[in-house]
Amino acid sequence: MSILRRLPLLAAAAAVFLVGFWFLAGHRLLLRHISRATGRQEVEVIGCWNCHLPRSRTELRRGRPHPEPRALAPLPNGLLAVACGPTREIVLVDPAAGRAQPPVPVPGDPAGLAVAPDGGLWATLAGPGLVVELDPATLTERRRLQVGLRPAGLAFAAGGERLFVANAGDGTVSVLDPAAGRELARVEAGREPFAVAASPDGARVAVVSRMASVGRPDRIPTSELTLLDGRSGRVEARIPLPSCHLSEGLAFTPDGSRLLVPAVRVRNLLPIVQVARGWVMSSVLAVVPLADPTPRLLPLGGPETPFPDPGGIAVDAAGRRVFIAGGGGDEIEVLDLEALLAAADALDPAAPEDFSLNRHFLRRRFACGDNPRGLALLAGAEPLLAVAERLDDTVALFRPDGSLAERIPVGRPVREDPVHRGDRVFHDAGYAFQGAFSCRSCHPGGHTDGLVYDFDIDGIGRNMVLNRSLRGVAGTAPFKWNGKNPTLQRQCGPRFAMVLTRADPFPEDRLEDLVAFIQSLPPPPPLAGAGRVAGIDTGAVARGEAIFFRDRRRDGSPIPPSGRCVTCHPPPHYSRFQKADVGTRSPWDGSGEFDIPHLTGIGSKAPYLHDGRARTLEEIWTAEGVGDSHGAVTDLGKTGLNDLVQFLRTR
């Protein structure tokens, strides 16, 4: 009986012993198992599920597609063509009647519109990489031409004998002969060429790139303005726009002597400490004289009155006024062109930016609908400015004095949902101090601007990090390069406000909407053409896949787990969602351990590594001193490394 009475005490003692054994010995066994399996001694606790629970690709949040009008094109018949990308439709609006016709589906997501001299309507379809000619009255398709990846803007030149198309996805410009229905040439441009404009005489074509070119992270970023001959497509000049990017529009002055390019002027090399003084970013209008193509950058915002995320631009034929859409502040600026050019001529391009300069040429600002993008001037008894109000699914018609003449819904009405509300939060600069910038200002299209920033929270000049893409991040927690944020709510919440926006945090309901929008963003698509030469499969992708999953070197010797690509990058997201040290720590980094990035869409995420030092995928392994610290690659040779890169470009 005495033994039975002691059983509970013995059981308790055994439980204490087992718990103690687990903490003293079990933890060591766990670390030994992790080290054997991964080749790395982890400093944080890893759950068994991190490696042993099968993962499937995370289901994206789904929102109802809205028309989201962007590009506009006035037609000779008096109608206005409107491109509605998400619903894959084009809508004809009758400004005189104040109503829109039923939307017409097209075989892709329309991104840009242009009207030929004969009155035909041409549209780029970003997804399938097409340019289609449409009947301007019925929008029935007449023919289609294949161009590059993700075509955006387009414009006719040489009296309509040439059509220039900006291929944002592959950094080229297609030069088309519309009459013959064929592509004459494909010209290299900057990174993500986006908007196209032809000079009034059609002799020249200008293409502006939305993204800054990939360069050294410690150098001032520059985007490219490419000037081409309007007939041959020959490149006449590549004009750098220093500290400028995110340009989505451009226009020639009526006399053809200058180019006007709205842009975001970014100061990523300065610590993020002075939002109010424009030390993070500001909006400018680059005035580029063709006789002396040195950009003069004039401020679009003033002291305490930013003009965030400029986009569409329109210049009246009389040469009196310039209209610019401010997508982050839901405003339109009206500038005096003569005064603007005088200020540009008097400006020293090397002088510091003077926010007070816009008092010389800014004539009016007026409010419009949510996230204005494309602009178009409509001729008639009463000239009107048409504004594509993307997030309101409307086209607004404004009089020259800024008063609203008509607001016309386009497409079918769609009920609001968290994803669409989050889209509004993402593009609203009102959540930053003084309305200086929005989430989109660093993440165009939910992607990345490809720049390195210095956040002062961990010391000025310390831990400078590459801005990471938000596309495809659903289900890839934790976040940040140091892996400290377990959820998107934590990533975008109060700490984000303290570090970057320097204003009140997003209200809780708006934060949830923002997270829903981010979780709806798909990863960038794999790069078409990887592993192909002249359209022929070289087998490089298959060979690269074998290298990625291999466990032995070419000589047959085993590769330890720490040297296998798949150890840290298992499918489907190609990440273990933990931190690892691959020898990339710099003297300015507080730690050598960084969050393992997921590789979906990696081909479109240049530059690479936590500080952007690798400009290409190849440079991840070819930089001096890398060796086998970032995977076993020294036995591959040039051909094997190229095969591995081609495989990664397809993820």
XYZ file of C-alpha atoms in Angstrom:
651
model
C 0.000 0.000 0.000
C 2.848 2.331 0.797
C 4.274 1.763 -2.696
C 0.929 2.636 -4.273
C 0.817 5.851 -2.280
C 4.226 6.777 -3.613
C 3.357 6.189 -7.283
C 2.153 9.781 -7.919
C 5.388 11.088 -6.422
C 7.438 8.702 -8.542
C 5.490 9.701 -11.669
C 6.033 13.387 -10.934
C 9.741 12.776 -10.379
C 9.932 10.876 -13.675
C 8.168 13.718 -15.498
C 10.603 16.248 -14.035
C 13.497 14.024 -15.084
C 12.180 13.676 -18.640
C 11.593 17.424 -18.960
C 15.056 18.113 -17.652
C 16.525 15.534 -19.988
C 14.784 17.203 -22.926
C 16.102 20.630 -22.076
C 19.601 19.422 -21.306
C 20.065 16.609 -23.796
C 17.101 16.819 -26.148
C 17.931 20.352 -27.177
C 21.475 19.260 -27.996
C 20.134 16.347 -30.008
C 17.811 18.731 -31.844
C 20.681 21.043 -32.725
C 22.803 18.070 -33.808
C 19.969 16.847 -36.029
C 19.524 20.321 -37.555
C 23.249 20.614 -38.150
C 23.391 17.198 -39.810
C 20.339 17.903 -41.987
C 21.170 21.444 -43.030
C 24.845 21.847 -42.411
C 24.159 24.965 -40.337
C 24.045 25.618 -36.612
C 20.810 27.576 -36.182
C 20.575 30.105 -33.358
C 16.775 30.132 -33.154
C 14.433 27.266 -32.416
C 13.155 25.504 -35.509
C 9.951 23.528 -35.314
C 9.811 20.046 -36.808
C 7.162 21.330 -39.210
C 9.653 23.700 -40.869
C 11.275 20.777 -42.658
C 8.966 17.786 -42.261
C 5.539 19.266 -43.035
C 4.864 19.275 -46.792
C 4.106 22.767 -48.058
C 1.901 23.707 -50.937
C 1.908 26.987 -52.787
C -0.051 29.514 -50.742
C -3.470 30.433 -52.083
C -3.560 34.152 -52.869
C -6.288 36.399 -51.544
C -8.828 36.890 -54.274
C -10.540 40.190 -54.934
C -13.204 40.985 -57.476
C -11.563 42.430 -60.616
C -12.379 46.091 -61.165
C -12.132 47.956 -64.491
C -9.379 50.257 -63.137
C -9.137 52.631 -66.136
C -5.577 53.717 -66.919
C -4.772 54.653 -70.509
C -6.960 57.049 -72.539
C -7.050 57.827 -76.242
C -9.345 60.405 -77.925
C -10.692 59.071 -81.245
C -11.477 61.071 -84.413
C -15.151 60.120 -84.099
C -15.397 62.116 -80.854
C -15.336 59.112 -78.539
C -12.742 58.384 -75.876
C -11.162 54.919 -75.674
C -10.411 53.678 -72.151
C -8.160 50.704 -71.311
C -9.366 48.576 -68.376
C -6.583 46.090 -67.681
C -7.844 43.835 -64.853
C -11.155 43.102 -66.609
C -9.419 42.707 -70.010
C -11.740 45.215 -71.651
C -11.750 48.456 -73.598
C -14.583 50.911 -73.097
C -15.721 53.697 -75.416
C -16.881 56.821 -73.604
C -19.050 59.481 -75.244
C -17.996 62.759 -73.559
C -20.803 64.727 -75.202
C -23.482 62.376 -73.893
C -21.716 61.822 -70.583
C -21.971 58.045 -70.679
C -19.924 54.946 -71.446
C -20.795 52.207 -73.892
C -20.801 48.571 -72.742
C -17.256 47.230 -72.319
C -15.757 45.144 -75.117
C -13.499 42.213 -74.154
C -10.049 41.948 -75.711
C -7.655 38.940 -75.688
C -5.459 40.281 -72.908
C -5.017 43.065 -70.380
C -4.784 46.388 -72.263
C -2.005 48.635 -71.001
C -1.511 51.348 -73.644
C -3.548 52.954 -76.400
C -2.622 54.910 -79.532
C -4.549 56.240 -82.519
C -3.105 55.851 -86.019
C -3.255 58.695 -88.546
C -5.979 56.760 -90.381
C -8.092 56.735 -87.219
C -7.510 53.094 -86.234
C -7.126 52.256 -82.556
C -4.113 50.233 -81.432
C -3.668 48.684 -77.988
C -0.922 46.821 -76.184
C -1.942 43.671 -74.301
C 0.587 43.139 -71.529
C -0.058 39.500 -70.620
C 0.166 37.847 -74.046
C 2.719 40.358 -75.373
C 0.564 41.559 -78.247
C -0.312 44.728 -80.102
C -3.779 44.643 -81.625
C -5.468 46.921 -84.144
C -9.143 47.571 -83.384
C -11.984 49.143 -85.297
C -12.526 52.532 -83.591
C -16.313 52.294 -83.839
C -16.945 48.700 -82.777
C -13.617 47.680 -81.166
C -13.587 44.482 -83.214
C -10.105 43.140 -83.761
C -8.589 43.677 -87.180
C -5.179 42.065 -86.613
C -2.531 41.390 -84.002
C 1.264 41.520 -83.858
C 3.591 39.787 -81.423
C 6.033 42.066 -79.600
C 8.169 41.752 -76.450
C 7.314 40.960 -72.841
C 4.647 43.016 -71.068
C 4.237 45.807 -73.656
C 3.112 49.107 -72.133
C 3.109 52.454 -73.957
C 3.109 52.916 -77.732
C 3.176 55.766 -80.262
C 3.109 56.303 -84.024
C 5.915 58.130 -85.827
C 7.048 58.954 -89.362
C 3.544 59.885 -90.479
C 2.113 56.618 -89.195
C 4.602 54.434 -91.067
C 6.213 53.299 -87.822
C 4.792 52.161 -84.485
C 7.047 52.105 -81.426
C 6.127 49.840 -78.494
C 7.790 49.862 -75.061
C 8.300 46.287 -73.834
C 8.480 46.743 -70.069
C 9.166 43.064 -69.369
C 12.377 42.657 -71.328
C 13.781 46.191 -71.535
C 13.331 46.654 -75.269
C 11.423 48.779 -77.780
C 9.733 47.113 -80.754
C 9.825 49.076 -84.022
C 6.882 47.988 -86.158
C 5.829 48.574 -89.752
C 2.023 48.708 -89.363
C 1.337 48.530 -93.080
C 3.409 45.374 -93.545
C 2.317 43.976 -90.179
C 5.793 43.028 -89.030
C 8.468 43.942 -86.523
C 11.453 45.679 -88.121
C 13.721 45.838 -85.101
C 13.880 45.388 -81.364
C 16.057 47.969 -79.642
C 17.546 47.808 -76.161
C 16.279 50.538 -73.851
C 16.488 51.148 -70.097
C 15.027 49.043 -67.316
C 11.283 48.586 -67.761
C 10.592 51.006 -70.633
C 7.093 52.259 -70.003
C 5.908 55.395 -71.806
C 6.411 56.430 -75.448
C 5.953 59.788 -77.184
C 6.629 60.945 -80.732
C 7.733 64.458 -81.621
C 5.122 66.648 -83.378
C 6.832 66.106 -86.745
C 7.191 62.366 -86.162
C 10.938 62.466 -86.720
C 11.895 61.384 -83.213
C 10.543 59.057 -80.570
C 11.280 59.173 -76.857
C 10.890 56.238 -74.466
C 11.202 56.618 -70.701
C 11.961 53.699 -68.406
C 10.076 53.333 -65.149
C 12.839 51.677 -63.135
C 16.336 52.869 -62.351
C 19.021 50.846 -64.097
C 20.701 48.210 -61.953
C 24.010 49.550 -60.739
C 26.269 49.652 -57.729
C 24.202 50.188 -54.576
C 26.436 53.022 -53.392
C 25.973 55.067 -56.571
C 23.203 57.540 -57.387
C 20.492 55.623 -59.282
C 19.586 56.758 -62.777
C 16.778 55.807 -65.124
C 17.069 56.082 -68.883
C 15.343 58.327 -71.387
C 15.952 56.759 -74.794
C 15.771 58.942 -77.902
C 15.290 57.138 -81.231
C 15.026 58.038 -84.889
C 11.363 58.007 -85.847
C 11.865 55.947 -88.993
C 14.836 53.642 -88.546
C 14.548 53.158 -84.807
C 18.254 53.895 -84.422
C 19.189 55.091 -80.945
C 20.219 58.749 -81.089
C 20.847 59.274 -77.387
C 20.572 57.546 -74.039
C 19.887 60.312 -71.561
C 20.352 59.490 -67.855
C 17.858 60.946 -65.399
C 19.855 61.151 -62.148
C 18.066 60.163 -58.933
C 14.858 59.727 -60.962
C 12.621 56.729 -61.474
C 8.960 55.608 -61.568
C 8.236 57.670 -64.688
C 4.982 56.569 -66.315
C 4.427 59.428 -68.746
C 6.234 61.896 -70.977
C 5.405 64.490 -73.611
C 7.100 66.715 -76.163
C 6.512 70.431 -76.077
C 4.416 71.577 -79.074
C 7.498 72.894 -80.875
C 9.327 69.575 -80.342
C 12.348 71.207 -78.735
C 12.007 69.723 -75.259
C 10.772 66.657 -73.426
C 8.770 66.792 -70.216
C 9.020 63.764 -67.919
C 7.288 63.545 -64.503
C 9.305 61.399 -62.107
C 10.002 60.552 -58.497
C 13.324 61.962 -57.295
C 14.643 59.423 -54.804
C 17.396 59.942 -52.228
C 17.996 56.392 -51.112
C 21.656 57.056 -50.284
C 20.639 59.438 -47.500
C 19.462 58.044 -44.163
C 15.670 57.954 -43.787
C 15.533 60.755 -41.222
C 14.002 63.816 -42.889
C 10.701 63.069 -44.579
C 9.584 66.683 -44.192
C 12.593 68.071 -46.046
C 12.349 65.740 -49.002
C 15.296 63.611 -47.922
C 13.407 60.450 -48.788
C 11.809 61.329 -52.110
C 10.041 64.144 -53.908
C 8.306 64.624 -57.252
C 9.903 66.482 -60.124
C 9.334 67.344 -63.746
C 12.443 66.632 -65.816
C 12.740 69.199 -68.603
C 15.139 67.873 -71.248
C 16.200 70.211 -74.100
C 17.047 68.082 -77.120
C 19.779 70.508 -78.185
C 21.515 70.012 -74.822
C 20.059 66.850 -73.261
C 20.961 67.669 -69.675
C 17.839 67.210 -67.530
C 16.626 70.178 -65.499
C 14.657 68.855 -62.542
C 11.907 71.205 -61.388
C 9.913 70.462 -58.218
C 6.256 69.606 -58.602
C 5.684 69.837 -54.869
C 6.332 72.792 -52.613
C 7.378 73.206 -48.987
C 4.886 71.199 -46.909
C 2.814 70.492 -50.042
C 4.165 67.345 -51.727
C 2.791 66.049 -55.011
C 3.325 62.289 -54.625
C 3.504 59.673 -57.375
C 3.207 61.791 -60.540
C 2.044 59.827 -63.559
C 0.111 60.922 -66.631
C 0.950 64.155 -68.443
C -0.800 66.179 -71.160
C 0.262 69.384 -72.944
C -2.270 71.531 -74.769
C -1.639 72.112 -78.463
C -1.436 75.867 -77.989
C 1.572 75.432 -75.723
C 0.081 77.249 -72.769
C -0.588 74.627 -70.116
C 0.781 71.334 -68.822
C -1.408 68.941 -66.821
C 0.084 66.280 -64.537
C -1.719 63.608 -62.513
C -0.663 63.020 -58.909
C -1.569 59.411 -58.172
C -0.690 59.462 -54.464
C -2.550 62.634 -53.539
C -5.506 62.430 -55.945
C -4.770 65.807 -57.500
C -4.102 67.395 -60.879
C -1.495 70.108 -61.295
C -1.833 72.805 -63.953
C 1.478 74.392 -64.966
C 2.222 77.440 -67.087
C 4.412 76.051 -69.876
C 6.128 79.339 -70.762
C 7.012 80.033 -67.137
C 8.049 76.429 -66.665
C 10.515 76.545 -69.547
C 11.895 79.866 -68.360
C 12.521 78.394 -64.912
C 14.200 75.376 -66.482
C 16.471 77.544 -68.653
C 17.550 79.546 -65.609
C 18.188 76.483 -63.448
C 21.663 75.216 -62.697
C 21.356 71.414 -63.086
C 23.929 70.935 -60.315
C 22.115 73.191 -57.815
C 20.285 71.668 -54.836
C 16.564 71.206 -55.295
C 14.612 74.325 -54.328
C 11.070 73.401 -53.325
C 9.951 77.013 -53.666
C 10.630 77.105 -57.408
C 7.203 75.810 -58.355
C 5.656 79.147 -57.320
C 6.917 80.484 -60.664
C 4.983 78.050 -62.870
C 2.333 76.264 -60.771
C -1.017 77.829 -61.572
C -3.530 75.492 -59.997
C -4.090 72.233 -58.168
C -7.477 70.628 -58.026
C -8.812 67.436 -56.502
C -9.924 64.457 -58.548
C -10.935 60.834 -57.926
C -8.845 58.071 -56.408
C -5.439 57.339 -57.982
C -5.539 59.329 -61.266
C -3.345 57.798 -63.981
C -3.894 58.589 -67.672
C -4.761 62.067 -68.964
C -6.129 63.228 -72.318
C -7.151 66.627 -73.689
C -10.447 66.659 -75.578
C -11.082 69.228 -78.267
C -14.506 70.748 -78.702
C -16.600 73.831 -78.092
C -15.491 73.538 -74.474
C -12.035 71.989 -74.090
C -11.967 69.325 -71.402
C -9.345 67.342 -69.550
C -10.169 63.633 -69.249
C -8.737 61.879 -66.179
C -8.671 58.111 -65.654
C -9.551 57.715 -61.954
C -8.260 54.170 -61.562
C -9.509 53.142 -58.132
C -12.919 54.782 -58.577
C -13.525 53.021 -61.917
C -14.467 56.362 -63.468
C -13.338 58.825 -66.105
C -13.747 62.440 -65.009
C -14.031 65.407 -67.356
C -12.706 68.700 -65.991
C -12.944 72.219 -67.357
C -9.770 74.308 -67.678
C -10.522 76.041 -64.378
C -10.549 72.693 -62.556
C -14.305 72.435 -62.118
C -15.890 69.046 -62.738
C -17.990 68.817 -65.883
C -18.852 65.097 -65.705
C -17.822 61.905 -63.948
C -18.555 58.776 -65.980
C -18.420 55.220 -64.581
C -16.733 52.751 -66.918
C -17.222 48.997 -67.027
C -19.609 47.015 -64.930
C -20.121 48.070 -61.308
C -18.169 45.933 -58.839
C -18.781 45.662 -55.118
C -15.964 46.803 -52.843
C -13.948 44.124 -51.026
C -10.911 44.060 -48.685
C -8.450 43.626 -51.550
C -9.713 46.691 -53.403
C -9.865 48.735 -50.201
C -6.277 47.668 -49.524
C -5.330 48.816 -53.024
C -6.598 52.258 -52.050
C -4.492 52.246 -48.864
C -1.418 51.070 -50.795
C -1.645 53.994 -53.248
C -2.673 56.678 -50.726
C 0.150 59.000 -49.664
C -2.052 60.495 -46.958
C -0.721 57.950 -44.453
C 2.824 59.357 -44.648
C 3.987 62.564 -42.996
C 2.653 65.539 -44.988
C 1.465 63.097 -47.662
C 4.978 62.740 -49.050
C 4.795 59.220 -50.500
C 2.753 56.034 -50.619
C 3.560 52.336 -50.436
C 3.579 52.383 -54.237
C 6.388 54.975 -54.209
C 8.805 52.167 -53.282
C 6.790 49.230 -54.612
C 5.461 50.069 -58.095
C 2.944 47.447 -59.087
C 3.518 45.851 -55.679
C 7.019 44.899 -56.836
C 10.281 46.588 -55.849
C 12.124 49.697 -56.959
C 15.394 47.751 -56.786
C 17.116 50.301 -54.522
C 19.077 50.023 -51.286
C 17.999 52.136 -48.288
C 19.595 53.207 -45.009
C 17.086 53.123 -42.137
C 18.338 55.006 -39.109
C 16.607 52.790 -36.523
C 19.686 50.559 -36.266
C 22.297 53.250 -36.784
C 23.107 55.569 -39.655
C 25.322 53.887 -42.203
C 24.634 50.458 -40.708
C 22.635 47.505 -42.076
C 21.721 49.039 -45.419
C 19.225 46.770 -47.119
C 17.725 46.139 -50.534
C 14.029 46.910 -50.882
C 12.298 43.561 -51.339
C 9.406 42.809 -53.673
C 5.926 42.350 -52.221
C 4.772 40.173 -55.089
C 4.213 36.589 -54.033
C 4.950 37.183 -50.322
C 1.745 35.512 -49.119
C 2.720 32.515 -47.001
C 6.435 33.368 -46.882
C 6.746 34.720 -43.320
C 8.852 35.900 -41.579
C 9.538 39.244 -43.200
C 12.409 41.760 -43.353
C 15.962 40.740 -44.137
C 16.554 40.024 -40.464
C 13.403 37.893 -40.251
C 12.072 39.725 -37.202
C 8.518 40.389 -38.383
C 6.361 37.252 -38.111
C 3.337 38.697 -39.933
C 2.515 41.327 -42.528
C 0.484 43.110 -39.861
C 3.675 43.482 -37.839
C 5.663 44.434 -40.927
C 3.258 47.203 -41.968
C 2.032 48.247 -38.523
C 3.174 50.791 -35.901
C 6.883 50.034 -36.298
C 6.644 50.767 -40.010
C 5.071 54.135 -39.198
C 7.869 54.946 -36.770
C 10.654 53.920 -39.152
C 9.404 55.248 -42.484
C 6.167 57.201 -42.763
C 6.779 59.226 -39.547
C 3.039 59.573 -39.022
C 0.219 57.772 -37.242
C 0.042 54.039 -38.028
C -2.591 52.689 -40.367
C -5.929 52.313 -38.569
C -6.490 48.666 -37.697
C -9.200 48.089 -40.308
C -7.106 49.773 -43.000
C -4.082 47.694 -41.999
C -6.106 44.515 -42.482
C -7.247 45.755 -45.905
C -3.648 46.570 -46.829
C -2.525 43.089 -45.826
C -5.337 41.575 -47.912
C -4.131 43.549 -50.940
C -0.498 42.497 -50.434
C -1.569 38.875 -50.043
C -3.398 39.114 -53.372
C -0.260 40.024 -55.317
C 0.963 37.101 -57.445
C 4.693 36.462 -57.849
C 6.304 37.895 -60.968
C 5.876 35.504 -63.887
C 8.848 33.360 -64.940
C 10.951 34.954 -67.619
C 9.884 33.670 -71.008
C 12.728 32.556 -73.210
C 14.927 31.220 -70.405
C 17.147 28.457 -71.746
C 16.197 29.174 -75.348
C 18.234 30.513 -78.240
C 16.296 31.735 -81.279
C 13.261 29.976 -79.818
C 15.023 26.592 -79.608
C 15.269 24.818 -76.255
C 18.948 24.314 -75.400
C 18.281 21.992 -72.476
C 19.846 24.511 -70.073
C 16.782 24.648 -67.802
C 16.671 20.864 -67.353
C 20.401 20.735 -66.663
C 20.091 23.639 -64.230
C 17.263 21.873 -62.384
C 19.480 18.821 -61.919
C 22.220 21.065 -60.509
C 19.792 22.765 -58.142
C 18.630 19.449 -56.638
C 21.945 17.576 -56.777
C 23.711 16.093 -53.761
C 26.999 15.219 -55.470
C 29.626 17.186 -57.322
C 30.589 16.429 -60.872
C 33.446 14.242 -59.683
C 31.007 12.137 -57.637
C 32.050 13.424 -54.219
C 29.138 14.138 -51.848
C 27.960 17.687 -51.248
C 27.260 18.362 -47.568
C 23.710 19.589 -46.810
C 24.993 23.131 -46.256
C 26.178 23.237 -49.866
C 22.988 22.002 -51.523
C 20.683 24.611 -53.061
C 17.564 22.733 -52.024
C 18.536 22.694 -48.345
C 17.684 26.375 -47.973
C 15.430 26.703 -51.018
C 12.959 23.784 -51.108
C 9.896 24.072 -53.376
C 7.236 25.316 -53.820
C 8.302 28.762 -52.565
C 11.978 27.797 -52.713
C 12.673 28.963 -49.180
C 13.015 27.283 -45.783
C 11.637 30.465 -44.150
C 14.550 30.683 -41.729
C 17.777 32.656 -41.540
C 21.138 31.517 -42.848
C 24.694 32.818 -43.089
C 26.105 32.432 -46.604
C 29.140 34.632 -46.108
C 27.684 37.879 -47.396
C 28.158 39.962 -44.246
C 29.761 43.335 -44.868
C 31.675 45.489 -42.350
C 28.506 47.575 -41.917
C 26.190 44.669 -41.091
C 25.303 43.808 -37.519
C 24.920 40.115 -38.346
C 25.777 37.674 -41.090
C 22.465 35.834 -40.844
C 19.703 36.916 -43.207
C 16.229 35.705 -44.041
C 16.327 33.141 -46.837
C 14.480 34.764 -49.765
C 11.871 32.818 -51.690
C 12.878 32.368 -55.318
C 9.526 32.599 -57.109
C 9.862 35.299 -59.764
C 13.548 35.714 -58.908
C 14.457 36.577 -62.497
C 12.587 39.894 -62.197
C 13.943 40.913 -58.794
C 17.404 42.296 -59.591
C 19.592 43.311 -57.858
C 20.261 40.497 -55.409
C 21.532 39.685 -51.906
C 20.540 41.656 -48.816
C 22.468 44.779 -49.814
C 21.949 44.655 -53.577
C 25.607 44.061 -54.341
C 24.874 41.381 -56.984
C 23.546 43.089 -60.082
C 22.715 39.809 -61.803
C 22.007 36.244 -60.715
C 25.469 35.267 -61.974
C 27.146 37.788 -59.663
C 25.735 36.008 -56.610
C 28.440 33.376 -57.171
C 31.067 35.116 -59.303
C 31.895 37.977 -56.917
C 35.378 37.851 -55.475
C 35.788 35.585 -52.452
C 32.411 33.840 -52.659
C 33.699 30.339 -53.354
C 31.319 27.668 -52.061
C 29.961 29.690 -49.140
C 26.648 30.207 -50.975
C 26.164 26.686 -52.260
C 28.605 24.320 -53.921
C 29.224 25.885 -57.324
C 33.000 25.998 -57.865
C 32.938 22.759 -59.857
C 30.269 23.943 -62.278
C 32.293 26.067 -64.633
C 30.788 28.810 -66.766
C 28.369 26.521 -68.612
C 27.061 24.832 -65.480
C 26.537 28.152 -63.710
C 24.652 29.462 -66.733
C 22.426 26.374 -66.655
C 21.651 26.991 -62.971
C 20.784 30.630 -63.695
C 18.503 29.661 -66.568
C 16.630 27.282 -64.262
C 16.205 30.002 -61.632
C 14.802 32.363 -64.265
C 11.934 29.918 -64.796
C 10.833 29.813 -61.139
